[in-house]
Short mmCIF file of C-alpha atoms in Angstrom, two decimals:
data_model
loop_
_atom_site.label_atom_id
_atom_site.label_comp_id
_atom_site.label_asym_id
_atom_site.label_seq_id
_atom_site.Cartn_x
_atom_site.Cartn_y
_atom_site.Cartn_z
CA MET I 1440 89.31 135.31 90.38
CA ASP I 1441 92.31 137.51 90.55
CA ALA I 1442 95.23 137.17 88.06
CA ARG I 1443 97.50 135.16 90.65
CA SER I 1444 94.66 132.47 91.30
CA LYS I 1445 94.16 132.39 87.25
CA MET I 1446 97.89 131.82 86.65
CA LYS I 1447 97.93 129.19 89.57
CA LYS I 1448 95.16 127.39 88.07
CA ARG I 1449 96.54 127.32 84.19
CA ARG I 1450 99.83 126.25 85.59
CA LEU I 1451 98.29 123.21 87.64
CA GLU I 1452 95.94 122.41 84.28
CA GLU I 1453 99.20 122.54 82.13
CA GLU I 1454 101.19 120.20 84.54
CA GLN I 1455 98.24 117.60 84.63
CA ARG I 1456 97.77 117.77 80.53
CA ARG I 1457 101.73 116.53 80.52
CA GLU I 1458 101.12 114.23 82.91
CA GLN I 1459 98.47 112.46 80.90
CA GLU I 1460 101.00 112.76 77.65
CA LEU I 1461 103.57 110.95 79.49
CA PRO I 1462 104.25 107.31 77.81
CA VAL I 1463 103.17 104.34 79.96
CA PRO I 1464 105.74 101.56 80.32
CA THR I 1465 104.51 98.35 78.27
CA THR I 1466 105.90 96.10 80.97
CA ARG I 1467 106.45 97.21 84.35
CA GLY I 1468 105.45 95.73 88.53
CA PRO I 1469 102.92 97.25 90.38
CA ASP I 1470 103.31 100.87 91.61
CA LEU I 1471 103.85 99.84 95.17
CA LEU I 1472 104.64 103.34 96.02
CA SER I 1473 101.76 105.06 94.80
CA ARG I 1474 99.20 102.69 97.09
CA LEU I 1475 101.02 104.04 100.37
CA PRO I 1476 98.88 106.14 102.58
CA ASP I 1477 98.97 109.95 102.59
CA ASP I 1478 100.59 109.89 106.04
CA ILE I 1479 103.20 107.66 105.19
CA LEU I 1480 104.24 109.81 102.33
CA ASP I 1481 103.74 113.06 104.38
CA SER I 1482 106.23 111.91 106.81
CA ILE I 1483 109.07 110.29 104.25
CA ILE I 1484 108.89 113.57 102.55
CA THR I 1485 109.07 115.63 105.40
CA LEU I 1486 112.16 113.86 106.56
CA LEU I 1487 114.07 114.59 103.48
CA PRO I 1488 116.04 117.71 102.77
CA ALA I 1489 114.48 119.96 100.34
CA LYS I 1490 116.58 118.71 96.94
CA ASP I 1491 115.92 115.01 97.73
CA SER I 1492 112.09 115.34 98.53
CA ALA I 1493 111.66 117.30 95.20
CA ARG I 1494 113.20 114.35 93.51
CA THR I 1495 110.56 112.13 94.72
CA GLN I 1496 108.56 113.37 91.90
CA ILE I 1497 110.11 111.13 89.83
CA LEU I 1498 109.01 108.06 91.69
CA SER I 1499 105.38 107.87 90.40
CA ARG I 1500 102.63 110.38 89.09
CA ARG I 1501 100.78 110.85 92.51
CA TRP I 1502 104.04 112.12 94.01
CA ARG I 1503 104.49 114.75 91.43
CA THR I 1504 101.37 116.56 93.01
CA PHE I 1505 101.84 115.11 96.39
CA TRP I 1506 105.37 117.23 96.99
CA ARG I 1507 103.78 120.52 96.59
CA ASN I 1508 101.45 120.13 99.78
CA ALA I 1509 104.05 118.09 101.93
CA PRO I 1510 105.67 120.17 104.59
CA LEU I 1511 109.25 121.51 103.44
CA ASN I 1512 112.51 121.17 104.61
CA LEU I 1513 114.85 123.98 103.11
CA GLU I 1514 118.45 124.17 103.62
CA ALA I 1515 120.62 127.06 102.13
CA ASN I 1516 124.31 127.49 101.86
CA ILE I 1517 125.67 130.83 101.03
CA SER I 1518 129.45 131.55 101.20
CA TYR I 1519 131.46 134.17 99.76
CA LYS I 1520 133.59 131.62 98.36
CA ASN I 1521 130.78 130.48 96.16
CA LEU I 1522 131.07 131.96 92.91
CA ASN I 1523 127.28 131.07 91.98
CA LYS I 1524 125.66 132.76 95.05
CA ASP I 1525 122.90 134.35 92.89
CA ALA I 1526 121.84 131.39 91.00
CA HIS I 1527 121.81 129.39 94.44
CA MET I 1528 119.47 132.12 96.01
CA ALA I 1529 117.34 132.04 92.53
CA SER I 1530 117.02 128.39 92.84
CA ILE I 1531 115.96 128.52 96.31
CA CYS I 1532 113.19 131.33 95.69
CA SER I 1533 112.25 129.27 92.70
CA LEU I 1534 111.66 126.25 94.91
CA LEU I 1535 109.54 128.46 97.32
CA SER I 1536 107.44 129.52 94.45
CA ARG I 1537 106.53 126.17 93.36
CA HIS I 1538 106.13 124.74 96.51
CA GLU I 1539 102.37 125.13 98.06
CA GLY I 1540 102.30 123.37 101.25
CA PRO I 1541 103.51 124.26 104.90
CA LEU I 1542 107.34 124.65 105.70
CA ARG I 1543 108.53 122.84 108.25
CA ARG I 1544 112.16 123.75 108.93
CA PHE I 1545 114.65 126.54 107.48
CA SER I 1546 118.51 125.84 107.84
CA LEU I 1547 120.70 128.42 106.51
CA THR I 1548 124.37 127.97 106.69
CA CYS I 1549 126.18 131.39 105.80
CA GLN I 1550 129.84 132.70 105.39
CA LEU I 1551 129.44 135.92 104.09
CA ALA I 1552 131.35 139.33 103.93
CA GLY I 1553 130.61 143.16 102.84
CA ASN I 1554 127.54 143.32 100.64
CA ASP I 1555 126.68 139.60 100.50
CA PHE I 1556 124.21 140.19 103.29
CA GLN I 1557 121.79 141.20 100.82
CA LEU I 1558 121.53 138.03 99.32
CA VAL I 1559 120.00 136.78 102.45
CA ASP I 1560 117.95 139.80 102.83
CA THR I 1561 116.50 139.01 99.22
CA LEU I 1562 115.69 135.67 100.68
CA MET I 1563 114.31 136.81 103.73
CA GLN I 1564 111.70 139.13 102.01
CA SER I 1565 109.94 136.05 100.45
CA PRO I 1566 106.60 135.71 102.34
CA ARG I 1567 106.81 132.38 102.59
CA ILE I 1568 109.88 132.39 104.87
CA ASN I 1569 107.36 133.59 107.87
CA ASP I 1570 105.82 130.10 107.90
CA PHE I 1571 108.88 128.07 109.04
CA LEU I 1572 108.23 126.26 112.27
CA GLU I 1573 111.75 125.40 112.90
CA LEU I 1574 114.84 127.76 112.12
CA GLU I 1575 118.56 127.06 112.24
CA ILE I 1576 121.11 129.41 111.55
CA CYS I 1577 124.71 128.19 111.26
CA SER I 1578 126.84 131.14 110.86
CA TYR I 1579 130.53 132.25 110.80
CA SER I 1580 130.47 135.59 112.22
CA LEU I 1581 127.40 137.82 112.20
CA LEU I 1582 123.83 137.05 112.64
CA PRO I 1583 121.90 138.44 109.61
CA PRO I 1584 119.75 141.18 111.01
CA SER I 1585 117.14 140.47 108.40
CA LEU I 1586 116.47 136.95 110.30
CA LEU I 1587 115.61 138.92 113.37
CA ARG I 1588 111.83 139.50 112.21
CA LEU I 1589 111.37 135.78 111.63
CA LEU I 1590 111.81 135.04 115.70
CA PRO I 1591 108.50 135.71 116.85
CA ALA I 1592 107.03 133.12 114.78
CA VAL I 1593 109.61 130.08 115.00
CA ARG I 1594 108.97 127.17 117.41
CA ALA I 1595 112.33 125.73 117.25
CA LEU I 1596 115.61 127.95 117.19
CA HIS I 1597 119.18 126.66 116.76
CA LEU I 1598 122.10 129.07 116.32
CA TYR I 1599 125.65 128.10 116.18
CA LYS I 1600 129.03 129.09 114.96
CA ARG I 1601 130.21 126.91 111.71
CA THR I 1602 134.00 126.62 112.59
CA ALA I 1603 136.12 126.15 115.68
CA PHE I 1604 138.52 128.80 114.17
CA SER I 1605 136.28 131.28 113.40
CA GLN I 1606 134.96 134.24 115.66
CA ASP I 1607 131.87 133.32 117.81
CA LEU I 1608 128.56 133.84 116.15
CA ILE I 1609 127.33 137.75 117.22
CA PHE I 1610 123.81 138.08 118.60
CA PRO I 1611 122.49 141.48 118.10
CA ASP I 1612 122.35 143.96 121.30
CA LEU I 1613 119.47 144.75 123.10
CA ASN I 1614 118.95 148.03 121.10
CA GLN I 1615 118.89 146.20 117.86
CA LEU I 1616 116.29 143.77 119.33
CA THR I 1617 113.90 146.79 120.26
CA LEU I 1618 113.78 148.30 116.94
CA PRO I 1619 110.11 148.62 115.15
CA ASN I 1620 110.46 145.50 113.05
CA CYS I 1621 111.82 143.15 115.94
CA SER I 1622 110.30 141.82 119.00
CA LEU I 1623 111.44 140.50 122.36
CA ASN I 1624 107.93 138.63 122.49
CA PHE I 1625 108.56 135.01 121.08
CA PRO I 1626 105.23 133.76 122.19
CA ASN I 1627 105.76 130.30 119.86
CA LEU I 1628 109.36 129.45 120.66
CA LYS I 1629 109.63 125.98 122.82
CA HIS I 1630 113.11 124.78 121.99
CA LEU I 1631 116.48 127.17 121.62
CA THR I 1632 120.04 126.35 121.04
CA LEU I 1633 122.89 129.09 121.59
CA ALA I 1634 126.08 127.51 120.69
CA LYS I 1635 129.36 129.28 120.31
CA VAL I 1636 127.63 132.69 120.47
CA HIS I 1637 128.32 136.14 121.44
CA ILE I 1638 125.24 137.59 123.49
CA SER I 1639 125.41 140.18 126.37
CA GLY I 1640 123.71 138.88 129.63
CA THR I 1641 121.22 141.45 129.46
CA ALA I 1642 120.34 140.43 125.62
CA LEU I 1643 120.29 136.98 126.80
CA HIS I 1644 118.07 137.72 129.96
CA ALA I 1645 115.74 139.42 127.73
CA VAL I 1646 115.35 136.65 125.10
CA LEU I 1647 114.51 134.19 127.95
CA LEU I 1648 112.08 136.51 129.39
CA GLY I 1649 110.16 136.84 126.30
CA CYS I 1650 109.49 133.02 125.87
CA PRO I 1651 107.08 132.09 127.87
CA VAL I 1652 106.39 128.49 126.48
CA LEU I 1653 110.15 127.54 126.42
CA GLU I 1654 110.41 123.81 127.27
CA SER I 1655 114.14 122.88 126.13
CA LEU I 1656 117.36 125.42 126.17
CA VAL I 1657 120.91 124.18 125.48
CA LEU I 1658 123.93 126.74 126.08
CA ASP I 1659 127.03 125.54 124.98
CA GLY I 1660 130.23 128.03 125.10
CA ASN I 1661 128.57 131.31 124.52
CA ILE I 1662 130.59 134.30 125.69
CA GLY I 1663 129.18 137.34 126.95
CA CYS I 1664 127.22 136.29 129.75
CA HIS I 1665 128.69 136.07 133.36
CA ARG I 1666 125.89 135.01 135.57
CA LEU I 1667 122.36 133.60 134.28
CA GLN I 1668 119.33 133.41 136.45
CA ILE I 1669 116.35 131.27 134.90
CA SER I 1670 112.96 131.22 136.04
CA SER I 1671 110.74 129.33 133.71
CA LEU I 1672 107.28 127.90 134.16
CA ASN I 1673 107.37 125.55 131.43
CA LEU I 1674 111.03 124.44 130.94
CA ARG I 1675 111.40 120.82 131.02
CA SER I 1676 115.15 120.43 129.65
CA LEU I 1677 118.32 122.18 130.28
CA GLY I 1678 121.64 121.63 128.71
CA VAL I 1679 124.51 123.81 129.55
CA SER I 1680 128.44 123.90 128.69
CA VAL I 1681 131.04 126.64 128.87
CA GLY I 1682 133.33 124.92 126.18
CA VAL I 1683 136.62 126.26 125.27
CA VAL I 1684 136.26 129.86 124.63
CA LEU I 1685 138.32 133.15 125.20
CA GLY I 1686 136.09 135.58 126.60
CA GLU I 1687 133.73 136.37 129.29
CA LYS I 1688 132.11 132.99 129.59
CA LEU I 1689 129.32 131.64 132.06
CA GLN I 1690 130.47 131.24 135.38
CA GLU I 1691 127.17 131.09 137.36
CA LEU I 1692 124.12 129.29 136.38
CA ILE I 1693 121.08 129.70 138.78
CA VAL I 1694 117.67 127.88 138.29
CA GLU I 1695 115.69 130.06 140.56
CA ASP I 1696 112.14 128.32 139.67
CA ALA I 1697 111.52 125.52 136.98
CA PRO I 1698 108.40 123.57 138.39
CA LEU I 1699 108.49 121.58 135.15
CA LEU I 1700 112.12 120.82 134.51
CA GLU I 1701 113.04 117.11 134.26
CA THR I 1702 116.60 117.21 132.57
CA LEU I 1703 119.54 119.06 133.53
CA ILE I 1704 122.50 118.22 131.68
CA PRO I 1705 125.95 120.25 132.36
CA GLN I 1706 128.36 118.64 129.82
CA PRO I 1707 131.87 119.01 129.99
CA PRO I 1708 133.88 121.40 129.93
CA THR I 1709 132.16 123.27 132.47
CA TYR I 1710 135.28 124.19 134.25
CA GLY I 1711 134.72 126.44 136.86
CA LEU I 1712 131.06 126.95 136.37
CA VAL I 1713 128.76 127.16 139.53
CA ILE I 1714 125.43 125.60 139.01
CA ARG I 1715 122.42 126.26 141.81
CA VAL I 1716 118.85 124.56 141.54
CA ILE I 1717 116.73 126.27 143.98
CA HIS I 1718 113.33 125.02 142.91
CA ALA I 1719 112.94 121.69 140.26
CA PRO I 1720 110.81 119.36 142.26
CA LYS I 1721 110.32 117.00 139.09
CA LEU I 1722 113.86 116.59 137.81
CA LYS I 1723 114.41 112.95 136.47
CA THR I 1724 117.60 112.85 134.45
CA LEU I 1725 120.87 114.76 135.89
CA GLY I 1726 124.21 114.51 134.62
CA TYR I 1727 127.14 114.06 133.70
CA LEU I 1728 128.46 115.56 137.07
CA HIS I 1729 132.21 115.69 137.60
CA ASP I 1730 134.42 117.88 139.61
CA ASP I 1731 135.18 120.55 137.20
CA ILE I 1732 131.68 121.92 138.80
CA PRO I 1733 133.22 123.65 141.83
CA ILE I 1734 129.85 123.79 143.52
CA PHE I 1735 126.30 122.22 142.41
CA GLN I 1736 123.74 122.99 144.64
CA LEU I 1737 120.20 121.03 144.29
CA GLY I 1738 117.51 122.18 146.28
CA THR I 1739 119.13 121.66 150.04
CA MET I 1740 122.00 119.51 148.86
CA LEU I 1741 125.32 120.68 148.36
CA PHE I 1742 128.03 119.40 146.56
CA GLU I 1743 131.70 120.67 146.43
CA LYS I 1744 133.85 118.98 143.59
CA MET I 1745 131.73 115.74 143.39
CA VAL I 1746 131.80 115.66 147.42
CA PRO I 1747 128.46 115.42 148.95
CA ILE I 1748 127.44 117.69 151.82
CA ILE I 1749 124.49 116.22 153.06
CA SER I 1750 122.17 114.53 155.71
CA LEU I 1751 119.80 111.72 154.59
CA PRO I 1752 116.33 113.81 154.98
CA ASN I 1753 117.69 115.92 152.05
CA ALA I 1754 117.93 113.24 149.39
CA MET I 1755 116.29 113.69 146.09
CA ARG I 1756 113.71 111.19 145.33
CA THR I 1757 112.65 112.01 141.76
CA VAL I 1758 115.95 111.70 140.08
CA LYS I 1759 115.55 108.05 137.98
CA THR I 1760 118.53 108.58 135.59
CA LEU I 1761 122.12 109.83 137.12
CA ALA I 1762 125.31 110.09 135.12
CA LEU I 1763 128.47 110.68 136.73
CA LEU I 1764 131.75 111.52 134.94
CA THR I 1765 134.54 110.45 137.57
CA ALA I 1766 136.98 107.38 138.47
CA PRO I 1767 135.43 104.31 139.28
CA ASP I 1768 135.45 105.35 142.91
CA LEU I 1769 132.73 102.85 144.68
CA ASP I 1770 132.67 105.50 147.96
CA LEU I 1771 132.01 108.56 145.62
CA VAL I 1772 129.34 106.74 143.72
CA THR I 1773 127.33 105.17 146.75
CA GLY I 1774 127.61 108.55 148.04
CA PHE I 1775 125.63 109.68 145.39
CA LEU I 1776 123.19 106.94 145.50
CA LYS I 1777 122.54 108.16 149.17
CA CYS I 1778 121.70 111.35 147.74
CA PHE I 1779 119.45 109.96 144.92
CA PRO I 1780 118.09 106.69 146.54
CA CYS I 1781 115.36 106.29 143.54
CA VAL I 1782 117.70 105.99 140.71
CA GLU I 1783 117.01 103.21 138.07
CA LYS I 1784 119.66 104.10 135.37
CA LEU I 1785 123.28 104.84 136.31
CA TYR I 1786 125.67 106.04 133.86
CA ILE I 1787 129.56 106.09 134.68
CA GLY I 1788 132.24 107.84 132.41
CA SER I 1789 135.32 106.64 133.77
CA TYR I 1790 137.89 109.23 132.44
CA THR I 1791 140.62 109.09 135.01
CA ARG I 1792 143.01 106.22 136.37
CA ILE I 1793 142.79 107.08 140.15
CA LEU I 1794 143.27 103.42 141.16
CA THR I 1795 141.20 102.59 144.22
CA LYS I 1796 140.85 99.14 145.73
CA ASN I 1797 136.79 99.50 145.84
CA GLU I 1798 136.99 96.83 148.17
CA GLN I 1799 134.15 98.24 150.20
CA THR I 1800 131.75 95.81 152.42
CA TYR I 1801 128.20 95.97 151.60
CA ALA I 1802 125.86 98.42 153.57
CA PRO I 1803 121.93 98.32 152.69
CA LEU I 1804 121.19 100.75 149.76
CA GLU I 1805 117.86 101.46 149.15
CA CYS I 1806 118.83 102.02 145.44
CA LEU I 1807 120.36 98.53 145.13
CA ASP I 1808 117.70 96.63 147.21
CA ARG I 1809 114.47 98.21 144.82
CA HIS I 1810 115.57 100.65 141.90
CA LEU I 1811 118.63 100.20 139.98
CA LYS I 1812 117.88 98.25 136.98
CA LYS I 1813 120.47 99.21 134.23
CA MET I 1814 124.27 100.49 134.43
CA GLN I 1815 126.72 101.57 132.14
CA ILE I 1816 130.42 102.07 132.55
CA ILE I 1817 132.55 104.01 129.78
CA ASN I 1818 136.31 103.13 129.10
CA TYR I 1819 135.68 100.01 131.10
CA GLU I 1820 139.50 98.42 131.72
CA ASP I 1821 140.49 94.94 133.03
CA ASN I 1822 142.23 96.39 136.33
CA SER I 1823 141.33 95.45 140.14
CA ALA I 1824 139.76 98.82 140.57
CA ASP I 1825 137.23 98.46 137.53
CA VAL I 1826 136.61 95.02 138.11
CA ASN I 1827 135.89 95.34 142.15
CA PHE I 1828 133.80 98.65 141.34
CA VAL I 1829 131.13 96.69 138.99
CA LYS I 1830 131.34 93.60 140.87
CA PHE I 1831 129.76 95.34 143.98
CA PHE I 1832 127.10 95.94 141.54
CA ILE I 1833 126.60 92.46 140.27
CA LEU I 1834 126.82 91.14 143.78
CA ASN I 1835 124.36 93.39 145.60
CA ALA I 1836 121.77 95.11 142.82
CA ARG I 1837 118.71 93.02 143.50
CA VAL I 1838 116.49 93.87 140.54
CA LEU I 1839 119.32 94.88 138.06
CA GLU I 1840 118.61 94.05 134.48
CA ALA I 1841 121.55 94.51 132.47
CA ILE I 1842 125.25 96.34 132.88
CA LYS I 1843 126.58 97.56 129.68
CA PHE I 1844 130.23 97.92 128.86
CA VAL I 1845 132.03 100.17 126.87
CA VAL I 1846 135.85 99.04 126.29
CA ARG I 1847 138.80 99.78 123.88
CA GLN I 1848 138.55 98.43 120.33
CA GLY I 1849 140.96 95.33 120.09
CA GLN I 1850 139.67 94.30 124.07
CA CYS I 1851 136.23 93.12 123.24
CA GLY I 1852 137.48 89.64 122.12
CA THR I 1853 135.63 86.00 123.05
CA LYS I 1854 138.39 85.02 125.18
CA TRP I 1855 138.64 88.51 127.09
CA ILE I 1856 134.86 88.58 127.55
CA ALA I 1857 134.92 85.22 129.10
CA ARG I 1858 137.77 86.40 131.33
CA GLN I 1859 135.88 89.24 132.55
CA HIS I 1860 132.80 87.05 133.20
CA LYS I 1861 134.82 85.14 135.90
CA LYS I 1862 136.48 88.18 137.52
CA LEU I 1863 133.33 89.74 137.91
CA GLU I 1864 131.60 86.65 139.50
CA VAL I 1865 128.46 86.97 137.15
CA ASP I 1866 127.34 83.70 138.33
CA GLY I 1867 126.84 84.78 141.82
CA ARG I 1868 124.79 87.83 140.77
CA ALA I 1869 122.01 89.32 142.82
CA SER I 1870 119.48 89.45 140.17
CA ARG I 1871 119.30 86.16 138.45
CA GLY I 1872 117.90 87.83 135.32
CA ALA I 1873 120.58 90.26 134.79
CA THR I 1874 122.53 90.24 131.40
CA PHE I 1875 126.03 91.97 130.30
CA TYR I 1876 127.02 93.35 126.92
CA PHE I 1877 130.44 94.42 126.05
CA GLU I 1878 130.85 97.18 123.50
CA ALA I 1879 134.02 98.13 121.43
CA ASP I 1880 134.51 101.77 121.23
CA PRO I 1881 136.20 101.88 117.73
CA LYS I 1882 137.45 105.25 118.26
CA HIS I 1883 139.10 104.69 121.71
CA ARG I 1884 137.38 108.26 122.93
CA LEU I 1885 134.99 109.12 125.74
CA SER I 1886 131.73 108.12 124.59
CA CYS I 1887 129.87 110.09 127.09
CA LEU I 1888 129.17 113.24 124.99
CA VAL I 1889 125.37 114.14 124.74
CA HIS I 1890 123.80 115.44 120.97
CA MET I 1891 122.11 118.62 122.01
CA LYS I 1892 119.20 116.98 119.56
CA HIS I 1893 118.76 114.67 122.42
CA ILE I 1894 118.27 117.40 125.28
CA HIS I 1895 115.63 118.78 122.85
CA ASP I 1896 113.76 115.30 122.47
CA LEU I 1897 111.84 115.48 125.80
CA ALA I 1898 110.66 111.55 125.43
CA SER I 1899 114.35 110.35 124.86
CA ASP I 1900 117.02 109.22 127.32
CA PRO I 1901 120.04 111.68 126.29
CA PHE I 1902 122.66 109.43 127.68
CA ASP I 1903 121.55 105.98 125.68
CA GLU I 1904 124.10 106.20 122.58
CA SER I 1905 122.18 103.27 121.22
CA LEU I 1906 119.28 105.45 120.63
CA CYS I 1907 121.44 108.09 118.67
CA ARG I 1908 120.90 108.41 114.94
CA CYS I 1909 122.38 111.52 114.71
CA PRO I 1910 125.08 112.08 111.94
CA GLY I 1911 128.63 113.15 112.16
CA ASP I 1912 130.19 114.27 115.67
CA ARG I 1913 128.23 115.70 118.23
CA ILE I 1914 127.86 119.60 118.50
CA PHE I 1915 126.98 119.44 122.09
#
């Protein structure tokens, strides 16, 4: 037995001796926490930040030893404004030395200058850092070079800028990525986020080429790459936004070959972004489509500023969830339903007030007769255009199950809702089982932004806000 193993054994024996010497209260209830199965305790501790998970040791004797073997979420916030940077780094290193279980996630927020990057390098030298499955870097400027050696090992990588007022996070150039201690091969990376990152087109193509098992990709407001072409055999979810940026932003995205792609989310703002999807035969979830996209090509279908240029034989029957950011224009939306006749969930984000009569006479639509089950209209207002728009679906969607209305705060009163039921003629609905929900938007905003975490969650509906439990503002 080597010296390190002997020291570890002595430390464990000392901790066990101290636990035996702890006074036992004379009156107390049953220790229900200690009766929980190992897998439940493991899940609880795994979901907590590092500091909180360490504090669980005070809950019961069993938890004191259990924490050391549970997966760890480590968070580090290093700033040049923090006068106790060294002490903070020392506490993190101490925590790593005491924790013996696997390391699940490492989140590093850094705002550094000058030689302060040496603090990060010291932390990165810990052999335990190599074991993290998920790596999140939130920086104000430069990506710490010492982090590059971790990239081949991680399964989820999220890089983004901290504030809107600082310069973009700078990703290393290709010549730095080919250094001896770096690699362009990322054999384990399944989830990648680049948000407000300055990365050249050459480096971005090289990174994606080195991700053979990549399943989800989010590109949000990056600069440095003008045209991106993607071919990926395993990619299942893709989110893209050009953001409000200064510099060379993405102007053309081409998905050349993505046989497993199921989710494509062009998130506003995407002003001027041309999107061409050449081969994605399994696409199920699409949106938000809006007129900021000058050209959107999907297989043999072509849309110019939301106007479909198509003949019916080219319809895309795999799409089940469709989200549109548009005025409540019945002609436009029914035109999309002809292109996507098997849509089961329809989301309409109403962001403009181009009033149309929406007095279209019903013509048979496969989507309304057989498939459409759920619908949501965001920023619904009590005017003839909105009322006639929704009423068309109520009176003609034969398998409809529910419609959700998101309205302004203060409008969603009992009398107001009763008046909408009358105007919408819900008693004459085509689907007798259809229900109607009205929800007030307290912030009076366009509630149709998608959190990037939901793009990486391949099992959820990214447009369903009722499923969102993400704290704070949406990043994407």
